[in-house]
mmCIF file of C-alpha atoms in Angstrom:
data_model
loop_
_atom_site.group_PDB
_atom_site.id
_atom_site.type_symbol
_atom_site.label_atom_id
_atom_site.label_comp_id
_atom_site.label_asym_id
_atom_site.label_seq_id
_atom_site.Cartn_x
_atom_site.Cartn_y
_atom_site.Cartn_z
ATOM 1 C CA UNK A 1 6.361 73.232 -100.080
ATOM 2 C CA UNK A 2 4.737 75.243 -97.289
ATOM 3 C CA UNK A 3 1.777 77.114 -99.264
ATOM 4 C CA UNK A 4 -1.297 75.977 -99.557
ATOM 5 C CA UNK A 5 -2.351 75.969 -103.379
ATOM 6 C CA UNK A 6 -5.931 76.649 -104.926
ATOM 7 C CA UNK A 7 -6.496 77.861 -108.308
ATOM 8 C CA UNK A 8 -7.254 81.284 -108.648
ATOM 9 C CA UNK A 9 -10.142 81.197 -110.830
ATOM 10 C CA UNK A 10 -13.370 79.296 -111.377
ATOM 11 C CA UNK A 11 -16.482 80.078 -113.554
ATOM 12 C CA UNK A 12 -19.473 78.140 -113.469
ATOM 13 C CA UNK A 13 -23.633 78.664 -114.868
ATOM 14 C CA UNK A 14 -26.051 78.840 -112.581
ATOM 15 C CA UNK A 15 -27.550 76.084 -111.235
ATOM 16 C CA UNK A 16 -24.630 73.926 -112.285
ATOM 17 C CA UNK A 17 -22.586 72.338 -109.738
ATOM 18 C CA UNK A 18 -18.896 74.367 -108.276
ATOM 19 C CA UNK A 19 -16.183 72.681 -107.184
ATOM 20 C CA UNK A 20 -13.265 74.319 -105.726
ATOM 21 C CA UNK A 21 -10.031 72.276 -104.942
ATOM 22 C CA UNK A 22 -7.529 72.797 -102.296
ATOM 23 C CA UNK A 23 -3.884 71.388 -101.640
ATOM 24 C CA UNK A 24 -2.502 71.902 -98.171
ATOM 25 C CA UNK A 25 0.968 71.023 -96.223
ATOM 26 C CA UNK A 26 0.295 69.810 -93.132
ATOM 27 C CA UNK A 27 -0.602 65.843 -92.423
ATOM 28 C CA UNK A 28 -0.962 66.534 -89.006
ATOM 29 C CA UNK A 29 -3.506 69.347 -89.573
ATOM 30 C CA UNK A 30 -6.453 68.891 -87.379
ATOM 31 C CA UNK A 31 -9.162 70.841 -88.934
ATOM 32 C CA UNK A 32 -9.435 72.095 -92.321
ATOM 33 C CA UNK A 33 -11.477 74.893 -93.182
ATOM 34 C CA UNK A 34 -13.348 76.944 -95.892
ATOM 35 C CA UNK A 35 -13.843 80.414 -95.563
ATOM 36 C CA UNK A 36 -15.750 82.703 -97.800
ATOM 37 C CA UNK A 37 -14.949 86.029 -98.366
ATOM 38 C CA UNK A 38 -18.070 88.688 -100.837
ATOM 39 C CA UNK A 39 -16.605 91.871 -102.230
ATOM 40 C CA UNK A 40 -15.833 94.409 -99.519
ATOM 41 C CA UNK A 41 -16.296 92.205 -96.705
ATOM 42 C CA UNK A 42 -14.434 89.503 -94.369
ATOM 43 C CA UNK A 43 -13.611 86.104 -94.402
ATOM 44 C CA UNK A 44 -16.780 84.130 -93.115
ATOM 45 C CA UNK A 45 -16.549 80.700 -91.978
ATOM 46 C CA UNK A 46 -18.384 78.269 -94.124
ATOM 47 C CA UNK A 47 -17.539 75.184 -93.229
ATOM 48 C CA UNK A 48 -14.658 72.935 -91.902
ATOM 49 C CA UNK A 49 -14.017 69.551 -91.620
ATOM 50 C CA UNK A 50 -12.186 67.282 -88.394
ATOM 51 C CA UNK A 51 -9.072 65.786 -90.061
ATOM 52 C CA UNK A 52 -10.907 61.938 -89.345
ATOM 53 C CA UNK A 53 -13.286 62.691 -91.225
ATOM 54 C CA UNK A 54 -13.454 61.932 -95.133
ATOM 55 C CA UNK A 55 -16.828 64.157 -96.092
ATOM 56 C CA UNK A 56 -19.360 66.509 -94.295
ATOM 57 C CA UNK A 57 -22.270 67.373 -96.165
ATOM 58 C CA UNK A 58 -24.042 70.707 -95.365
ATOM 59 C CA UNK A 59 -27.244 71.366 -97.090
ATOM 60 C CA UNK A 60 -25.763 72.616 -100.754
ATOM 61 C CA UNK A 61 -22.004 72.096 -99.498
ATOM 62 C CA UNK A 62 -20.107 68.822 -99.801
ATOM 63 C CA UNK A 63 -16.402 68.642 -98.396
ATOM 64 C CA UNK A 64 -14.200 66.172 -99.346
ATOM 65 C CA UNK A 65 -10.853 65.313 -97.505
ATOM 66 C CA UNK A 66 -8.235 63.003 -98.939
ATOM 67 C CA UNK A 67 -5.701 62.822 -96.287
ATOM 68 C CA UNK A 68 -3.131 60.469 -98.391
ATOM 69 C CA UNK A 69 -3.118 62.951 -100.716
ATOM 70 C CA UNK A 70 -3.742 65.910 -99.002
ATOM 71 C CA UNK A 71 -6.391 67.346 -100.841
ATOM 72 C CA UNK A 72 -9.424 68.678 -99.853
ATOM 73 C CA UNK A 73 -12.525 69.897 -102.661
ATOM 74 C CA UNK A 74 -15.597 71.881 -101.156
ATOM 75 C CA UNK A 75 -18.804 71.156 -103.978
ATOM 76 C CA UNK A 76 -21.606 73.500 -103.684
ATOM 77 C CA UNK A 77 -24.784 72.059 -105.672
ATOM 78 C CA UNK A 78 -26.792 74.053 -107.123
ATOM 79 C CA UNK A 79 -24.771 77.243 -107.693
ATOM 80 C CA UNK A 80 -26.565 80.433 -107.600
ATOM 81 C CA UNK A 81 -25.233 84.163 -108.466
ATOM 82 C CA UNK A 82 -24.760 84.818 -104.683
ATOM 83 C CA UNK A 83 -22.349 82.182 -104.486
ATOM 84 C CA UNK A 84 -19.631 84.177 -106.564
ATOM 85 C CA UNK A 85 -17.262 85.590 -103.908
ATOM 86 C CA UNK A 86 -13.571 84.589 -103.107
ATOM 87 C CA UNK A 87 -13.355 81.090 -101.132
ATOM 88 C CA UNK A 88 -10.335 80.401 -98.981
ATOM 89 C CA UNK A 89 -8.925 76.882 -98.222
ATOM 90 C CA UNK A 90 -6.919 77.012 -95.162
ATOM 91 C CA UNK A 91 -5.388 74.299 -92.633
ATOM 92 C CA UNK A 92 -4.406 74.029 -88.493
ATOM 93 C CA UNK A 93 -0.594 73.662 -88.014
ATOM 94 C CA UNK A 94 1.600 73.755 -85.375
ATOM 95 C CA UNK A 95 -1.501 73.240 -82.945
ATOM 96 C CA UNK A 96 -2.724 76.954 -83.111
ATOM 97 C CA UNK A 97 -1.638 78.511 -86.391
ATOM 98 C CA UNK A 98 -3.571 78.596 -89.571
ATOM 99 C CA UNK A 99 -2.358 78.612 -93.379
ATOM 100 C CA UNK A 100 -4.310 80.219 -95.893
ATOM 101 C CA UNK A 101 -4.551 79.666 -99.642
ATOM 102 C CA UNK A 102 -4.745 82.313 -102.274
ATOM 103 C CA UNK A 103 -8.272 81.559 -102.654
ATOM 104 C CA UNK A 104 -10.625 80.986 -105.191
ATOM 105 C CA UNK A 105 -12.599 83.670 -107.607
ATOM 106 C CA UNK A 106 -15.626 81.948 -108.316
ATOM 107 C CA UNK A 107 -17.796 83.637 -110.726
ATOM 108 C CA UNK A 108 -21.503 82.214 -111.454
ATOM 109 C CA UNK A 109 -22.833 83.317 -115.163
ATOM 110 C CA UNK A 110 -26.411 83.438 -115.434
ATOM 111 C CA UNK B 1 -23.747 92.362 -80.859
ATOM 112 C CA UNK B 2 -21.388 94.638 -83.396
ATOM 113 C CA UNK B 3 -19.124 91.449 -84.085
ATOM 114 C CA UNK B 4 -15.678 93.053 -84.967
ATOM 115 C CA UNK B 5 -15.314 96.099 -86.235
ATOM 116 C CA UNK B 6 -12.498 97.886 -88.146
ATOM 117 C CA UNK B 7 -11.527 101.907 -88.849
ATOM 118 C CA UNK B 8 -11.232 103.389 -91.513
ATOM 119 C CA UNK B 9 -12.522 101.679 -94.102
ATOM 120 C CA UNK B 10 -10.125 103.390 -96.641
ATOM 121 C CA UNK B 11 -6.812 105.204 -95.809
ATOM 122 C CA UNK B 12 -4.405 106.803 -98.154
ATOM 123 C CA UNK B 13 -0.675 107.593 -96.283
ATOM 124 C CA UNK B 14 2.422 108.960 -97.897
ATOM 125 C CA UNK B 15 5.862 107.120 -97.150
ATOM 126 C CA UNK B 16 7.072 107.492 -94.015
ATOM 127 C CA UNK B 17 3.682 108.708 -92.264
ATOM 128 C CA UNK B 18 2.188 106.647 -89.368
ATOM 129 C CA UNK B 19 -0.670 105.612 -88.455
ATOM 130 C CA UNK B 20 -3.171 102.736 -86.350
ATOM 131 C CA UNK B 21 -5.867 101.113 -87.719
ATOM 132 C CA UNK B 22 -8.482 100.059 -85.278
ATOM 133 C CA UNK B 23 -10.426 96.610 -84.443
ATOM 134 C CA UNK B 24 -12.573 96.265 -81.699
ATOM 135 C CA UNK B 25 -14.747 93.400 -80.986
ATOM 136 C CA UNK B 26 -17.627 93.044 -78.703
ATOM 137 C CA UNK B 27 -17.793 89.296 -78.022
ATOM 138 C CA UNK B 28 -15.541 88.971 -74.900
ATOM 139 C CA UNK B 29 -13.019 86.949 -77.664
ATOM 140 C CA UNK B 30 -9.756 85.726 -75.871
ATOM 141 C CA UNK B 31 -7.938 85.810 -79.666
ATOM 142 C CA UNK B 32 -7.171 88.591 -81.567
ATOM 143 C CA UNK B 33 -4.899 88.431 -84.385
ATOM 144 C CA UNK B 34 -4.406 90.917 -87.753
ATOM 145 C CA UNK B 35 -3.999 89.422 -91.131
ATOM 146 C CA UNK B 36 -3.204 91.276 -94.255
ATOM 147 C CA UNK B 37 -4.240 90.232 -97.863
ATOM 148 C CA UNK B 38 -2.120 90.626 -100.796
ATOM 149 C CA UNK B 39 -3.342 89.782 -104.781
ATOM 150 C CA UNK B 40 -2.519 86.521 -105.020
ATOM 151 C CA UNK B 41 -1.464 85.723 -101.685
ATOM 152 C CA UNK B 42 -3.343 83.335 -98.691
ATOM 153 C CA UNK B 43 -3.707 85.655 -95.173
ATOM 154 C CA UNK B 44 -0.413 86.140 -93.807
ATOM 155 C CA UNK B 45 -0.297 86.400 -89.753
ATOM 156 C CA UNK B 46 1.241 89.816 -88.312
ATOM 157 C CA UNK B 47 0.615 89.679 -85.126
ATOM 158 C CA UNK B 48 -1.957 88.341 -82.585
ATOM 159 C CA UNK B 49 -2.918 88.183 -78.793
ATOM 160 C CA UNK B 50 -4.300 85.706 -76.756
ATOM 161 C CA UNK B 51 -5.579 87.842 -74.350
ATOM 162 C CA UNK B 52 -5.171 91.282 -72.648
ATOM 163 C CA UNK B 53 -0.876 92.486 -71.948
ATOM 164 C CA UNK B 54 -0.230 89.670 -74.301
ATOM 165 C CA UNK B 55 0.713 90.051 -77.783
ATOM 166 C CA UNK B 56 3.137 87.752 -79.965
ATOM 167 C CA UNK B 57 4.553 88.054 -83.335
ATOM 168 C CA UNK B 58 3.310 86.149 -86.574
ATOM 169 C CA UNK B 59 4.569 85.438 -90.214
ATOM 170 C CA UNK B 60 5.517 89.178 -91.080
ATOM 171 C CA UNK B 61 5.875 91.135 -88.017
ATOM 172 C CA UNK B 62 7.892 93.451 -88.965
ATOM 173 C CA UNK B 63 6.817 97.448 -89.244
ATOM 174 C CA UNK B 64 4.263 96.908 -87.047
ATOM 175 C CA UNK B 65 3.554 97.039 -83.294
ATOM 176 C CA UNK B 66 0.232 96.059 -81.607
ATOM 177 C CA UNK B 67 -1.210 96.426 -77.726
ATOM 178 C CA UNK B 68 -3.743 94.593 -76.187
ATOM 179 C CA UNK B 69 -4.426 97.333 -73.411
ATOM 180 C CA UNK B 70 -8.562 95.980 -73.342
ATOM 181 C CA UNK B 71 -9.844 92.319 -74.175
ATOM 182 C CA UNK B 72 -12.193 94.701 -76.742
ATOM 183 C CA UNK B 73 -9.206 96.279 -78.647
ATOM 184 C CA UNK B 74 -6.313 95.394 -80.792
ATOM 185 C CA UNK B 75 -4.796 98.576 -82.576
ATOM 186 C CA UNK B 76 -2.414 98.249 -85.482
ATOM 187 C CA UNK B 77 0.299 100.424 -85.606
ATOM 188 C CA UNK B 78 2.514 101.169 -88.633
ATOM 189 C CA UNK B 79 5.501 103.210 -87.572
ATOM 190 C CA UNK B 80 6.587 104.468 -91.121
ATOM 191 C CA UNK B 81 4.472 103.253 -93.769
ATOM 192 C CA UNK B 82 6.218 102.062 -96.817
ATOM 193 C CA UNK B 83 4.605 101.325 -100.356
ATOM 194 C CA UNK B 84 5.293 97.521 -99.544
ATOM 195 C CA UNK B 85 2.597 97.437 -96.623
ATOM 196 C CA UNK B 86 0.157 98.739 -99.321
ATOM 197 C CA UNK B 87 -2.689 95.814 -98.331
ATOM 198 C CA UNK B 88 -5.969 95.171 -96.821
ATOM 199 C CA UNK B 89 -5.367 94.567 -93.279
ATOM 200 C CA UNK B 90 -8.334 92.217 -91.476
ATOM 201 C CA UNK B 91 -8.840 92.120 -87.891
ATOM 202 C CA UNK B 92 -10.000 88.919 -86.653
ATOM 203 C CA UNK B 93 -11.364 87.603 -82.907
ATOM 204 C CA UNK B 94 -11.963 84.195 -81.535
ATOM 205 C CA UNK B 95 -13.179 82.713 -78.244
ATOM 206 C CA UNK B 96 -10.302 80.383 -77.938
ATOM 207 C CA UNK B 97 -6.707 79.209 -80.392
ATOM 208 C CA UNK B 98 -6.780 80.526 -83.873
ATOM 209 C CA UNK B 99 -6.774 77.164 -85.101
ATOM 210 C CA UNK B 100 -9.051 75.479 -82.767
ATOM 211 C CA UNK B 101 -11.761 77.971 -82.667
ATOM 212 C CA UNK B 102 -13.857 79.724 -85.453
ATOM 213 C CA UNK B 103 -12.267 83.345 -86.110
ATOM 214 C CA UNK B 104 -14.632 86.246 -86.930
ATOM 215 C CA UNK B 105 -13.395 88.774 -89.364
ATOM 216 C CA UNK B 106 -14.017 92.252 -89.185
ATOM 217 C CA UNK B 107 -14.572 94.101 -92.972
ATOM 218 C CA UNK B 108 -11.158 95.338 -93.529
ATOM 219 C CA UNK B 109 -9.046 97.978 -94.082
ATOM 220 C CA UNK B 110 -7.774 98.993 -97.614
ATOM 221 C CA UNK B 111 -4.591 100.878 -96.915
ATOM 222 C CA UNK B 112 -2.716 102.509 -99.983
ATOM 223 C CA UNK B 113 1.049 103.687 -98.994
ATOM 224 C CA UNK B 114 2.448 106.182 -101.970
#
C-alpha cells in the first residue's frame, strides 16, 4: 500500500524504555524521519536517519532502519513524563515529497 | 526569531462561510507548504510553494487556494467551508525541498466547520 503504518497507541512507566515502530512505502526513500508533536503544538523534528544508514544514536534516542523490510523503530531510553506527546514516522518520496504516518500516542505512567 | 507563526488559533465557521488562515515565517524559508491533520490520519499535503509567485498543488487541493505574494507569507484560503475540512491546518517553512530539508511547523490552527 501507499500509507505509512504506526500503531496508534503506546503506554510505557517511567524510566522504562519506549519503542515506537514505523512501516513505510518507499525503498527509494532517502531520509526517514521522526517528528514529535506535544499537545497544542507542531510537529518538531527529532531526529532522522540517511537511508545508508542502519542506526543513529542520539543521546536517549536510538533509530533503527531495516531497509529489506522497510521498517524503521525510534527507542528512547529512559522514558520520562515529558516524553508523552504524539510521534510521527514519515519518509522522502518522489525526491521532494514527504509521507506521514498516523503517529504514535505515547503515554508515560508514573 | 518568531519561527512560523499561525492565526487564529481557534476558528469556528458555518457552511458555506470563507475564510484565510494565516502563516508567516521569519526565517527567509524558500518552502512553504500547509498540512492538515485528521484523527487517525498521517499529514496530508494541500498545497505548498517553493518560493514567492509560485505555488503548486498537493495530496488534497481541492477547496482551497493559496498565494505566495511575500517569501514571509502563505495564506490559506477556504472558499466555502464545508464540515469535511473540519481539521487542524499546520503551516510549515523550510530553507530548501520538503523532503530534503528540515520543515518547521508553526502551532496550528483548529478549524471547526458546522
Amino acid at each position: 500500500g501507499e500509507d505509512v503504518e504506526q500503531s496508534l497507541f503506546l503506554s510505557v512507566r517511567e524510566g522504562d524504555s519506549s519503542v515506537i515502530n514505523c512501516t513505510y512505502t518507499d525503498s527509494s526513500s532517502t531520509y526517514l524521519y521522526w517528528y514529535k508533536q506535544e499537545p497544542g503544538a507542531g510537529l518538531q523534528l527529532l531526529t532522522y536517519i540517511f537511508s545508508n544508514m542502519d542506526m543513529k544514536q542520539d543521546q536517549r534516542l536510538t533509530v533503527l532502519l531495516n531497509k529489506k523490510d522497510k521498517h524503521l523503530s525510534l527507542r528512547i531510553a529512559d522514558t520520562q513524563t515529558g516524553d508523552s506527546a504524539i510521534y510521527f514516522c514519515a519518509e522522502t518520496y518522489n525526491n521532494n515529497d514527504m509521507r506521514f504516518g498516523a503517529g504514535t500516542r505515547l503515554t508515560v505512567k508514573p | 526569531n518568531a519561527g512560523v507563526t499561525q492565526t487564529p488559533k481557534f476558528q469556528v465557521l458555518k457552511t458555506g462561510q470563507s475564510m484565510t488562515l494565516q502563516c508567516a515565517q521569519d526565517m527567509n524559508h524558500e518552502y512553504m507548504s500547509w498540512y492538515r491533520q485528521d484523527p487517525g490520519m498521517g499529514l496530508r499535503l494541500i498545497h505548498y510553494s517553493v518560493g514567492a509567485g509560485i505555488t503548486d498543488q498537493g495530496e488534497v487541493p481541492n477547496g482551497y487556494n493559496v498565494s505566495r505574494s511575500t517569501t514571509e507569507d502563505f495564506p490559506l484560503r477556504l472558499l466555502s467551508a464545508a464540515p469535511s475540512q473540519t481539521s487542524v491546518y499546520f503551516c510549515a517553512s523550510s530553507y530548501g525541498g520538503r523532503a530534503t530539508d528540515t520543515q518547521y511547523f508553526g502551532p496550528g490552527t483548529r478549524l471547526t466547520v458546522l
